[in-house]
Coordinates of N, CA and C and ligand atoms in Angstrom, one line a residue:
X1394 N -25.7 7.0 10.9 CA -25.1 6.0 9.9 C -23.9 5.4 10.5
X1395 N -24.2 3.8 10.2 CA -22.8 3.8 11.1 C -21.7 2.7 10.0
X1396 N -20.5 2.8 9.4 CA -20.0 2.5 8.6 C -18.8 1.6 8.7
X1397 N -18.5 0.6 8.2 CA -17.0 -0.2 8.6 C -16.1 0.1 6.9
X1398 N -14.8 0.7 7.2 CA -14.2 0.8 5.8 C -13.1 -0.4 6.7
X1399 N -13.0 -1.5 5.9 CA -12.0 -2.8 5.2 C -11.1 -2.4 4.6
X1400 N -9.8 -2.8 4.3 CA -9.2 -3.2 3.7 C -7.4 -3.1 4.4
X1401 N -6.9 -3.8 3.5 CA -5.5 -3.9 4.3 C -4.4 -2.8 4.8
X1402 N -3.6 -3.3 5.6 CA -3.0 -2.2 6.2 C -2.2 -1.5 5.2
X1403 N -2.7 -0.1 5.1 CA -2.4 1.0 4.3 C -2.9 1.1 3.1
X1404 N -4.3 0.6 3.0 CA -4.9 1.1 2.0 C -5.5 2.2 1.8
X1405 N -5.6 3.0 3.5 CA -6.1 4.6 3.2 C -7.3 4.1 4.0
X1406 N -7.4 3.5 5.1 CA -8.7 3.3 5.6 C -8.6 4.8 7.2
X1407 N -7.5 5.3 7.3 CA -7.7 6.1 8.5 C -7.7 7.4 7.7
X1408 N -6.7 7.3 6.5 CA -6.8 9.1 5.7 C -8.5 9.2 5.3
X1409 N -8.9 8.4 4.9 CA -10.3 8.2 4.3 C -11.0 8.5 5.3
X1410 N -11.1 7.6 6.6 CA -11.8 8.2 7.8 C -12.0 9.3 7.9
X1411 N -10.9 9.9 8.3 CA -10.3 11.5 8.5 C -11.0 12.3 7.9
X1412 N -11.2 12.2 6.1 CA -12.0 13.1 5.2 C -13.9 13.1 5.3
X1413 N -14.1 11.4 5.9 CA -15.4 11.8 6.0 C -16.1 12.3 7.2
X1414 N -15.3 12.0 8.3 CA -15.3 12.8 9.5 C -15.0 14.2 9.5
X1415 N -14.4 15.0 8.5 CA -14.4 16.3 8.6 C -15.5 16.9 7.8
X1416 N -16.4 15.8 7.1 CA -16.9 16.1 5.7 C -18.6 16.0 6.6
X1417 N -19.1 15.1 7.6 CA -19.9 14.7 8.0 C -20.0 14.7 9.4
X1418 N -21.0 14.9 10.5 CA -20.7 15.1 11.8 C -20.8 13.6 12.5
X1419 N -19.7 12.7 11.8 CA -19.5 11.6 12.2 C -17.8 11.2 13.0
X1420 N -18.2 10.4 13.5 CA -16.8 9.8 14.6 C -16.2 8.6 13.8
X1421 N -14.6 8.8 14.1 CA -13.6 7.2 13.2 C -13.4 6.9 14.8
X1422 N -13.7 5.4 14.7 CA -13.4 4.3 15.6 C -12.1 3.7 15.0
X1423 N -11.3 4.0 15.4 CA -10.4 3.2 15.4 C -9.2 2.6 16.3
X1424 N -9.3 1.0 16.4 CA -8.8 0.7 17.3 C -7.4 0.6 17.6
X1425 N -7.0 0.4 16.1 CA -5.5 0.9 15.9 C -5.1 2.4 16.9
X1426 N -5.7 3.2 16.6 CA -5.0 4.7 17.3 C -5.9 4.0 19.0
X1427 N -6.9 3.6 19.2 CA -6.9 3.7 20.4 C -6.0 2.5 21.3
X1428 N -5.5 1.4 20.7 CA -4.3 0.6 21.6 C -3.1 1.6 21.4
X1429 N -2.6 2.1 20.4 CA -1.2 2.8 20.2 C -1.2 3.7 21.5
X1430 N -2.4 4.4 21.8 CA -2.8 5.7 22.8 C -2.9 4.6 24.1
X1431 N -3.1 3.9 24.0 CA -2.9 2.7 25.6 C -1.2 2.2 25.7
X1432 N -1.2 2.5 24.8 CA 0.6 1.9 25.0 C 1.2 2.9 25.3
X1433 N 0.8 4.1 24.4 CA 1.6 5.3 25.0 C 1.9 5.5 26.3
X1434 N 0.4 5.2 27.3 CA 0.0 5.6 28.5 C 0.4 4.7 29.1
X1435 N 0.4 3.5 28.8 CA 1.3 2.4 29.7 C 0.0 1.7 30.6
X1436 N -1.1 1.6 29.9 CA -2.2 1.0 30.9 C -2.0 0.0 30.8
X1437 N -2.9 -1.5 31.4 CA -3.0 -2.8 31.4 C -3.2 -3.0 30.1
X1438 N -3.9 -2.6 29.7 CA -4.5 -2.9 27.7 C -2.9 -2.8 27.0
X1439 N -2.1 -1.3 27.3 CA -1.5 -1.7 26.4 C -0.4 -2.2 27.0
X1440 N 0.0 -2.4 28.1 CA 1.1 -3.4 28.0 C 0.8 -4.8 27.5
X1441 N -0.3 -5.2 27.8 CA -1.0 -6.3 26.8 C -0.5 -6.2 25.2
X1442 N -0.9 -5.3 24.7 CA -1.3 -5.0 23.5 C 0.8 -4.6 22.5
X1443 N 1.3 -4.5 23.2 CA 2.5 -3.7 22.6 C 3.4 -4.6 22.1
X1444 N 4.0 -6.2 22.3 CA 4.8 -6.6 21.6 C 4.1 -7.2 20.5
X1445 N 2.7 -7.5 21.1 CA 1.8 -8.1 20.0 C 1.9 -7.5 18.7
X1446 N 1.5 -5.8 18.6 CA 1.2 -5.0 17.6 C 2.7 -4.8 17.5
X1447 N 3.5 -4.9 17.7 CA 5.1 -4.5 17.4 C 5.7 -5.8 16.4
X1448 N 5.1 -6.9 16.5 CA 4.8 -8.3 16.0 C 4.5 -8.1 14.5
X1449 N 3.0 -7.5 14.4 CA 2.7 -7.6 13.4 C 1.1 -8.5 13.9
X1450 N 0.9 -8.6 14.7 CA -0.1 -9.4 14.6 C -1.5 -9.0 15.3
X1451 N -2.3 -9.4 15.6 CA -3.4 -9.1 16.4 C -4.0 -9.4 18.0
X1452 N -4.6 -8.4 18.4 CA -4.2 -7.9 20.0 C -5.7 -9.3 19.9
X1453 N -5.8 -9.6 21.2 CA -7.3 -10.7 21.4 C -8.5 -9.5 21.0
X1454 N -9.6 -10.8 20.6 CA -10.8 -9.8 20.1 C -11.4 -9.4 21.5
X1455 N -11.6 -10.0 22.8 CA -12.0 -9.4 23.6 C -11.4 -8.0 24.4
X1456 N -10.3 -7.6 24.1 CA -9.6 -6.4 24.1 C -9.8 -5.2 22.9
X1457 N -10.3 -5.6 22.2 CA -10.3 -4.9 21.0 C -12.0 -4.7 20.9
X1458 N -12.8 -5.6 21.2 CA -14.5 -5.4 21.2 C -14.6 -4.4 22.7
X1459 N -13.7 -4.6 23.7 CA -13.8 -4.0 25.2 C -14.0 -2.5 24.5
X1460 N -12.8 -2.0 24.0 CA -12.3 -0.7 23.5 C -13.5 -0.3 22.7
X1461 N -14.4 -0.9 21.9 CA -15.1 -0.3 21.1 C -16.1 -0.2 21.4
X1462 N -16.6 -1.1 22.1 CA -18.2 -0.9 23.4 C -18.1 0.1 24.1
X1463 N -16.6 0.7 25.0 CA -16.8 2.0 26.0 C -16.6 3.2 25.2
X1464 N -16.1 3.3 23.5 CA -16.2 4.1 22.8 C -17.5 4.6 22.6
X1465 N -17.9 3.8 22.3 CA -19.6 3.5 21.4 C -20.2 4.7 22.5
X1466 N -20.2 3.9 23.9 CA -21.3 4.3 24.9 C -20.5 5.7 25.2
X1467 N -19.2 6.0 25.0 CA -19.4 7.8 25.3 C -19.6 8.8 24.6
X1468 N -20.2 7.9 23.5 CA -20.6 9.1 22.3 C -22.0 9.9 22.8
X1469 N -22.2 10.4 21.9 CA -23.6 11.5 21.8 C -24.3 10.7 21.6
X1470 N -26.1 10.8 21.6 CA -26.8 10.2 20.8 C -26.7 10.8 19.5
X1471 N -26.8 9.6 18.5 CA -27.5 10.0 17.0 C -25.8 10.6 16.4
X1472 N -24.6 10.2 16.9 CA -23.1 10.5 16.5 C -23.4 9.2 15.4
X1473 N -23.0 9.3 14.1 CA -22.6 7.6 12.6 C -21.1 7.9 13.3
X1474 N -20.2 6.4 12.5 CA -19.7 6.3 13.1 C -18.9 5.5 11.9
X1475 N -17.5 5.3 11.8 CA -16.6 4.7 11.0 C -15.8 4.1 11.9
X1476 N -16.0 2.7 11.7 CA -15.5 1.9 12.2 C -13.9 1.6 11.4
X1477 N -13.2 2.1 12.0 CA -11.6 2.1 10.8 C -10.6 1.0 12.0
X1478 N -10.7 -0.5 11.0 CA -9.5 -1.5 11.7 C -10.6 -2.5 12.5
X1479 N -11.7 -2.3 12.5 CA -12.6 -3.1 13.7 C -13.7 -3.3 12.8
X1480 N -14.4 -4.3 12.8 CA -13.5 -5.4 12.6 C -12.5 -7.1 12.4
X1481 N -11.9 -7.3 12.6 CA -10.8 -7.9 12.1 C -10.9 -9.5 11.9
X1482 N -11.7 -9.7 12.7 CA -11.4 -11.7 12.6 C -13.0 -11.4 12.8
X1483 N -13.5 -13.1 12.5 CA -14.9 -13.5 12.4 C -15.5 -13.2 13.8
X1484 N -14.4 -13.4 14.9 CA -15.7 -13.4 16.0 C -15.5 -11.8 16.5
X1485 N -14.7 -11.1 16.2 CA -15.7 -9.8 15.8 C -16.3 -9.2 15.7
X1486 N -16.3 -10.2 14.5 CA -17.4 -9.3 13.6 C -19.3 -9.9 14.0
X1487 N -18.8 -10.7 15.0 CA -19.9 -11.4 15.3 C -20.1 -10.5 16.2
X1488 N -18.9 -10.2 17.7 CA -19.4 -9.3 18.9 C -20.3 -8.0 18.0
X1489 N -19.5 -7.7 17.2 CA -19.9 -6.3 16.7 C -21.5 -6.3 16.5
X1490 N -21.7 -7.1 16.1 CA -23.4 -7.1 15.7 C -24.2 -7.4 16.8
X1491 N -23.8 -8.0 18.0 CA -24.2 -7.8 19.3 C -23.7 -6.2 19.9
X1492 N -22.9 -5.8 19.8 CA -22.4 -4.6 20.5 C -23.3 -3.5 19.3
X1493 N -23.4 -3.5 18.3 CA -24.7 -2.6 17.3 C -26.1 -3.2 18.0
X1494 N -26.6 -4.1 18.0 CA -28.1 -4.1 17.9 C -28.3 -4.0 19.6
X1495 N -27.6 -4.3 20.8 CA -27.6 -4.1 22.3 C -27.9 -2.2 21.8
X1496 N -27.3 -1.5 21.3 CA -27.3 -0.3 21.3 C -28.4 0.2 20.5
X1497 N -28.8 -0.3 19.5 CA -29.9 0.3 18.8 C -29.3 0.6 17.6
X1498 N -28.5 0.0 17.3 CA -27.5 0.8 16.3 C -27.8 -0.6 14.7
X1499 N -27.2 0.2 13.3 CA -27.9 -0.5 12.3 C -26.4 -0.2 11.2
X1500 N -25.7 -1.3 10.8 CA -24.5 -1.1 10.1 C -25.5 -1.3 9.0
X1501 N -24.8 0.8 8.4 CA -25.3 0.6 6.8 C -24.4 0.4 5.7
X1502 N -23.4 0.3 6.2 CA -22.3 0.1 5.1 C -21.2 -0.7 5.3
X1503 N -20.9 -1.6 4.4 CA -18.9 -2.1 4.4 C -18.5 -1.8 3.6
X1504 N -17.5 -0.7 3.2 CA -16.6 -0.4 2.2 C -15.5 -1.0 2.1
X1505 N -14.5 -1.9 1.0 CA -13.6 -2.7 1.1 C -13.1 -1.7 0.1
X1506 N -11.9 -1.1 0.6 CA -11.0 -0.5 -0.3 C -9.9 -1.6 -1.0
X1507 N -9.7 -1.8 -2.2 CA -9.1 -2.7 -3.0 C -7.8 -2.2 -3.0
X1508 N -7.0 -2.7 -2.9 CA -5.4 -2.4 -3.2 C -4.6 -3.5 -3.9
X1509 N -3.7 -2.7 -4.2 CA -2.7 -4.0 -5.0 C -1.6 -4.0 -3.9
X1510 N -1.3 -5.5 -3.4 CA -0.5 -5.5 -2.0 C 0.8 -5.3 -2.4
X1511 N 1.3 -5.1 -3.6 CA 2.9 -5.1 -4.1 C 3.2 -3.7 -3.5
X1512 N 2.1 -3.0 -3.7 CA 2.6 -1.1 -3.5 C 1.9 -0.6 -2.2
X1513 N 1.5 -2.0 -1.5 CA 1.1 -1.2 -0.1 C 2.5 -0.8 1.2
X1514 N 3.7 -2.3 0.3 CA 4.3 -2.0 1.5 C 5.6 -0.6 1.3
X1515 N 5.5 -0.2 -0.3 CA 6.4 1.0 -0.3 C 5.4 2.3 -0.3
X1516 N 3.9 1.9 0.0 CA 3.2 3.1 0.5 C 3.4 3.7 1.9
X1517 N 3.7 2.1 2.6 CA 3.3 1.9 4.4 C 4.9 2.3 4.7
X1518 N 6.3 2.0 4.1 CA 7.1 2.1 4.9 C 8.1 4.0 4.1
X1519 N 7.4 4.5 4.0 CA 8.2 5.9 3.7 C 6.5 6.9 4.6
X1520 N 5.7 6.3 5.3 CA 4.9 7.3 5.4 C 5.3 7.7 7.3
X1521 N 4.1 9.0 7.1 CA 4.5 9.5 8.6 C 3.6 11.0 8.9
X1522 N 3.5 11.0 9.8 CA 2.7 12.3 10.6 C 3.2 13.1 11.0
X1523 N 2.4 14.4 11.2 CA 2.8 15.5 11.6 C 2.3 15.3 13.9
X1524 N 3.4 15.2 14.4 CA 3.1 14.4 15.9 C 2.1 15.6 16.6
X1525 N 1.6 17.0 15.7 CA 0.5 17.7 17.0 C -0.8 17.9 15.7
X1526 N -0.9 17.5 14.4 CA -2.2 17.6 14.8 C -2.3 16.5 13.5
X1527 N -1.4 15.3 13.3 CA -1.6 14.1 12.6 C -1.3 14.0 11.2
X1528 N -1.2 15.3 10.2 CA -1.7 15.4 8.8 C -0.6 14.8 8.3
X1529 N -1.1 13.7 7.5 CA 0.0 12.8 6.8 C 1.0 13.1 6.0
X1530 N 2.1 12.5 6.0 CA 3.3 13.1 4.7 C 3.7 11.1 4.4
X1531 N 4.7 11.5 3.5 CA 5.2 10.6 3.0 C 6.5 10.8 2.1
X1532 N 7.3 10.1 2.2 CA 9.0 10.5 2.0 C 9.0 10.5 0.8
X1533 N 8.3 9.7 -0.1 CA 8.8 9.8 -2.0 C 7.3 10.8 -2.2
X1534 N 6.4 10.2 -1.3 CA 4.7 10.7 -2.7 C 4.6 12.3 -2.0
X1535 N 4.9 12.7 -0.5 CA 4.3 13.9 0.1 C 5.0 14.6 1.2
X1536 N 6.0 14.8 0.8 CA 6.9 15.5 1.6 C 6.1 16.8 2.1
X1537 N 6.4 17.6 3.2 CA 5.8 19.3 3.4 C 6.3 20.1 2.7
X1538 N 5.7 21.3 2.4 CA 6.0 22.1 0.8 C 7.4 22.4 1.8
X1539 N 7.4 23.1 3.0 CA 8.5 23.3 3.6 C 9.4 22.2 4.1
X1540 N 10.6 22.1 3.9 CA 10.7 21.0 4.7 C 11.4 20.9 6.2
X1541 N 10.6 20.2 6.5 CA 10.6 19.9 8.1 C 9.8 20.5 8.9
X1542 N 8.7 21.3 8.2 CA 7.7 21.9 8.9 C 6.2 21.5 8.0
X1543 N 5.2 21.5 8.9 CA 4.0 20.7 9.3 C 3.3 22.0 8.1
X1544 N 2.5 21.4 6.7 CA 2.2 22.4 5.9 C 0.4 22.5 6.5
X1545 N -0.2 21.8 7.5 CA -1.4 22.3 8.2 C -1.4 23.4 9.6
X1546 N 0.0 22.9 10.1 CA -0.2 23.4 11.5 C 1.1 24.6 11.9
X1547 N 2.3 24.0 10.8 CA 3.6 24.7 11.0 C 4.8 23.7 12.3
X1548 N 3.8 22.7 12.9 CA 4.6 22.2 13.6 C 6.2 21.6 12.9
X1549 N 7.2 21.4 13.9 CA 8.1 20.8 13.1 C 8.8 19.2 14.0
X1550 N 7.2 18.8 14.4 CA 7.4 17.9 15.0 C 6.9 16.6 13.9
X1551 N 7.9 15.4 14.1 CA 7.1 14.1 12.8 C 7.0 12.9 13.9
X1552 N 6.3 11.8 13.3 CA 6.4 10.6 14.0 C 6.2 9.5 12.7
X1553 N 6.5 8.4 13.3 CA 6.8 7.5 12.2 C 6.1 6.1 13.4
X1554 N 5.5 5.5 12.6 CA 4.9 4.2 13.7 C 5.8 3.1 13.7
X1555 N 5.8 3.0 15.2 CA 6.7 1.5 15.1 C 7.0 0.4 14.3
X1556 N 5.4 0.3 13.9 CA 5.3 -1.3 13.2 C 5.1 -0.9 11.3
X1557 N 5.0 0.5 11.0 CA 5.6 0.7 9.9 C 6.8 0.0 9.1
X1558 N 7.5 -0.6 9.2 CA 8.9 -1.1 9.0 C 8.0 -2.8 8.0
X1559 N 9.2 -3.0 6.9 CA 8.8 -4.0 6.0 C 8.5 -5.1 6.4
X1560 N 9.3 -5.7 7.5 CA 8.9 -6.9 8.2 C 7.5 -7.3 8.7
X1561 N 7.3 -5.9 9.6 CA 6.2 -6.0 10.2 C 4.6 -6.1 9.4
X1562 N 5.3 -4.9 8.5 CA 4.1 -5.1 7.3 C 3.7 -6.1 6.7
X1563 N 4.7 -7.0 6.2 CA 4.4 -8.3 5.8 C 3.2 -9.3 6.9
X1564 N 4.1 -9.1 8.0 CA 3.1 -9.8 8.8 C 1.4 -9.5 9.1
X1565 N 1.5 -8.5 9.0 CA 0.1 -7.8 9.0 C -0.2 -7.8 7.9
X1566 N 0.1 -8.0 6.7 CA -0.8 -8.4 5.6 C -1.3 -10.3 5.5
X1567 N -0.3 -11.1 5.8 CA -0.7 -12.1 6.5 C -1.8 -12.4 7.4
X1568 N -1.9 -11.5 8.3 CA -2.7 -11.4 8.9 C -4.1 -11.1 8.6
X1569 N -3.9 -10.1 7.5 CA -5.3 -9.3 6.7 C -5.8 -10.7 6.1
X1570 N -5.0 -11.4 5.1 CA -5.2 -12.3 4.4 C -6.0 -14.0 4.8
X1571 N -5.2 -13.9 6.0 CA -5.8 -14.9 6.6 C -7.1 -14.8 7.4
X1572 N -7.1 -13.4 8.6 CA -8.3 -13.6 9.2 C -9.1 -12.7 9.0
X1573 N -8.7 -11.3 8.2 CA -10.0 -10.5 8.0 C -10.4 -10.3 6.7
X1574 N -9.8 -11.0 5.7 CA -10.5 -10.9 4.4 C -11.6 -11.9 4.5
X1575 N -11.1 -12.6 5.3 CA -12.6 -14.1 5.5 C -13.7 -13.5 5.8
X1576 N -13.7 -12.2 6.4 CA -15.2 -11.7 6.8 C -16.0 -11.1 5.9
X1577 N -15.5 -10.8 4.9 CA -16.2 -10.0 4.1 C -17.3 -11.0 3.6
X1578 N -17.6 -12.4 3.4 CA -18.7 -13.1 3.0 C -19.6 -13.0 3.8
X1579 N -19.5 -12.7 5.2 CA -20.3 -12.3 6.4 C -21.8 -11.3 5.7
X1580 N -20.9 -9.9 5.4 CA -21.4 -8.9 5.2 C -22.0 -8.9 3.6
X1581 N -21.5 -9.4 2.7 CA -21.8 -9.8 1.0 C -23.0 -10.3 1.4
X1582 N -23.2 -11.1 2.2 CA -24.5 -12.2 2.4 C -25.9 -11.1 2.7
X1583 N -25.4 -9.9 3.5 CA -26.4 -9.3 4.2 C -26.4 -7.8 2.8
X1584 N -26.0 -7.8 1.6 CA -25.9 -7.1 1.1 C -25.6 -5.8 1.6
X1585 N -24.1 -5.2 2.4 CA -23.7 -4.1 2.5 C -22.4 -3.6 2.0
X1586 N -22.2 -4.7 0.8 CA -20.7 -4.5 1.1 C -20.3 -3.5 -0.6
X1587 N -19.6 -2.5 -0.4 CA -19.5 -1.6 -1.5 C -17.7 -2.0 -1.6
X1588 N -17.3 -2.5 -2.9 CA -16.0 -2.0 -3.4 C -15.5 -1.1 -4.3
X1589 N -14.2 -0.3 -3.6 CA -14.0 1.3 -3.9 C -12.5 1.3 -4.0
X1590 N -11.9 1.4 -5.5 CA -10.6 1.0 -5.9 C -9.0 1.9 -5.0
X1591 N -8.9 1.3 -3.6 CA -7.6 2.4 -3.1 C -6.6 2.7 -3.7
X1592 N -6.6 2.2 -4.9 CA -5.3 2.7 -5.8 C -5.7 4.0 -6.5
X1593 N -6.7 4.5 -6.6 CA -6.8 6.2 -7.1 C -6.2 6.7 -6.3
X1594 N -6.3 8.2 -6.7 CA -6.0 9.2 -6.4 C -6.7 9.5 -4.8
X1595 N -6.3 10.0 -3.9 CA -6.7 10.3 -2.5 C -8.2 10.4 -2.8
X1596 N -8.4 12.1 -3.7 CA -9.1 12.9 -3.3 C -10.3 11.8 -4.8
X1597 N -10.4 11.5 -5.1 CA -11.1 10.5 -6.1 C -11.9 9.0 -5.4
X1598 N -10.8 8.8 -4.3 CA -11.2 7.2 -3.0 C -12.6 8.3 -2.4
X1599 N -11.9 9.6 -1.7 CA -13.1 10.1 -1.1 C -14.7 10.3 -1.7
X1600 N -14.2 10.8 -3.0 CA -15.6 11.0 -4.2 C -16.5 9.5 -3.9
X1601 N -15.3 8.6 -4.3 CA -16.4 7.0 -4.6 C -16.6 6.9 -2.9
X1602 N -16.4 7.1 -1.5 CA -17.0 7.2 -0.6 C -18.2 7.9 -0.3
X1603 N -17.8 9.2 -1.0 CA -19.0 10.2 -0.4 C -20.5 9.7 -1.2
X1604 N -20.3 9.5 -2.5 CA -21.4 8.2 -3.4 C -22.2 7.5 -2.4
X1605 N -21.2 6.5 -2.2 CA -21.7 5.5 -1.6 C -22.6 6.0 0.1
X1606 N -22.1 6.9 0.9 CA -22.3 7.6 2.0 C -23.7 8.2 1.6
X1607 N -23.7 9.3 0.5 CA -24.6 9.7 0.3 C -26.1 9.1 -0.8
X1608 N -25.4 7.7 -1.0 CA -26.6 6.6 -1.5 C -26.7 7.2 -2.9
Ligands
LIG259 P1 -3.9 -0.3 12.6 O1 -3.6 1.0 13.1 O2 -5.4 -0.5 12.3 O3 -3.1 -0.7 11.4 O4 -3.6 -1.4 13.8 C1 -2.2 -1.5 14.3 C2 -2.1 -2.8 15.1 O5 -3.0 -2.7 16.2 C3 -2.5 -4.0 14.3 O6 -1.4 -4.5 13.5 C4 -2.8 -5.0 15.5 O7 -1.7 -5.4 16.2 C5 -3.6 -4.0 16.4 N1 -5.0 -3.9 16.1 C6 -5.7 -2.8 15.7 N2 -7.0 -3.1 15.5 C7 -7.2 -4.4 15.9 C8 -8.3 -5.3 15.9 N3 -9.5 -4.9 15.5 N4 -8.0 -6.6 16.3 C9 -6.8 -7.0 16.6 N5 -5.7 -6.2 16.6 C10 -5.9 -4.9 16.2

């Protein structure tokens, strides 16, 4: 099964990932963590890629379809797949349906998590990770029971993303608004597209996924 969750930055499309990939023996594509992981490393992609995303804005689709074709092909056979951040503008979403059907591959779902944009950016700028094995916190909603120590792993290591910060967010919703909400008529037309309210409760977004996942 191979699945695209939509919606704007910080509506819960990588926490969501996360739960159905632990829940199903499926892979999150996501191209967000895989440019941040090229920038880390300092390759050609992400020195490309780093003032762009530091911007707020979007890396070229042919860097971003590159990344998700050599994903695709090192998978297992018969791995579904959650497409989280990819994606993003029309031509895309066009490569994408050549990089699916060249593979043999069949998109059975678009989940568009709905949010209200007023409370995405005081969701997106107090949140943050645990830096060794990811598990999210957040300064007002989810602090660790301990504090300053990791309540999955014990680490007392955090990270906070660069482009986190209000400015940036702004821009990236701009950006949601202008070129990736336009794709969703793409997908409406081919009847896959399920809307799933991101303003619930975490563990309630996952329920109305697992539904939809399990038909
Ligand atoms: P994300 O982690 O999905 O919020 O992505 C972080 C940043 O990476 C975005 O603001 C963009 O700069 C870049 N990015 C991630 N995915 C894409 C994509 N599919 N197309 C273009 N830029 C992307």
């Amino acid at each position: 099964m191979d699945i695209i969750l939509l919606g704007p930055p910080g509506a819960g499309k990588g926490t969501q990932a996360h739960r159905l990939v632990e829940k199903y023996s499926m892979v999150q594509l996501s191209t967000g963590d895989m440019l941040r992981a090229a920038v880390k490393a300092g390759t050609p992609v992400g020195l490309q890629a780093k003032a762009v995303m530091e911007a707020g804005e979007l890396v070229s689709d042919d860097i971003v379809s590159a990344l998700i074709c050599d994903a695709l092909d090192a998978l297992d056979e018969g791995t579904g797949v959650i497409f989280d951040g990819y994606p993003r503008t029309a031509p895309q979403a066009h490569s994408l349906d050549t990089i699916l059907s060249d593979r043999g591959r069949v998109l059975d779902h678009v989940i568009e998590l709905e949010v209200n944009e007023e409370a995405l950016i005081d969701r997106i700028t107090g949140r943050f990770t645990c830096a060794n094995c990811g598990a999210g916190y957040h300064d007002r909603y989810k602090l660790p029971e301990m504090e300053g120590t990791c309540d999955r792993c014990g680490s007392t290591e955090f990270k906070r993303r660069k482009d986190d910060n209000a400015e940036t967010v702004r821009q990236r919703m701009v950006e949601y608004r202008a070129k990736t909400a336009p794709i969703l008529p793409i997908y409406e037309e081919r009847d896959v597209v399920t809307r799933v309210d991101g303003m619930d409760d975490m563990d309630s977004v996952t329920e109305s996924l697992v539904k939809v996942v399990e038909g």
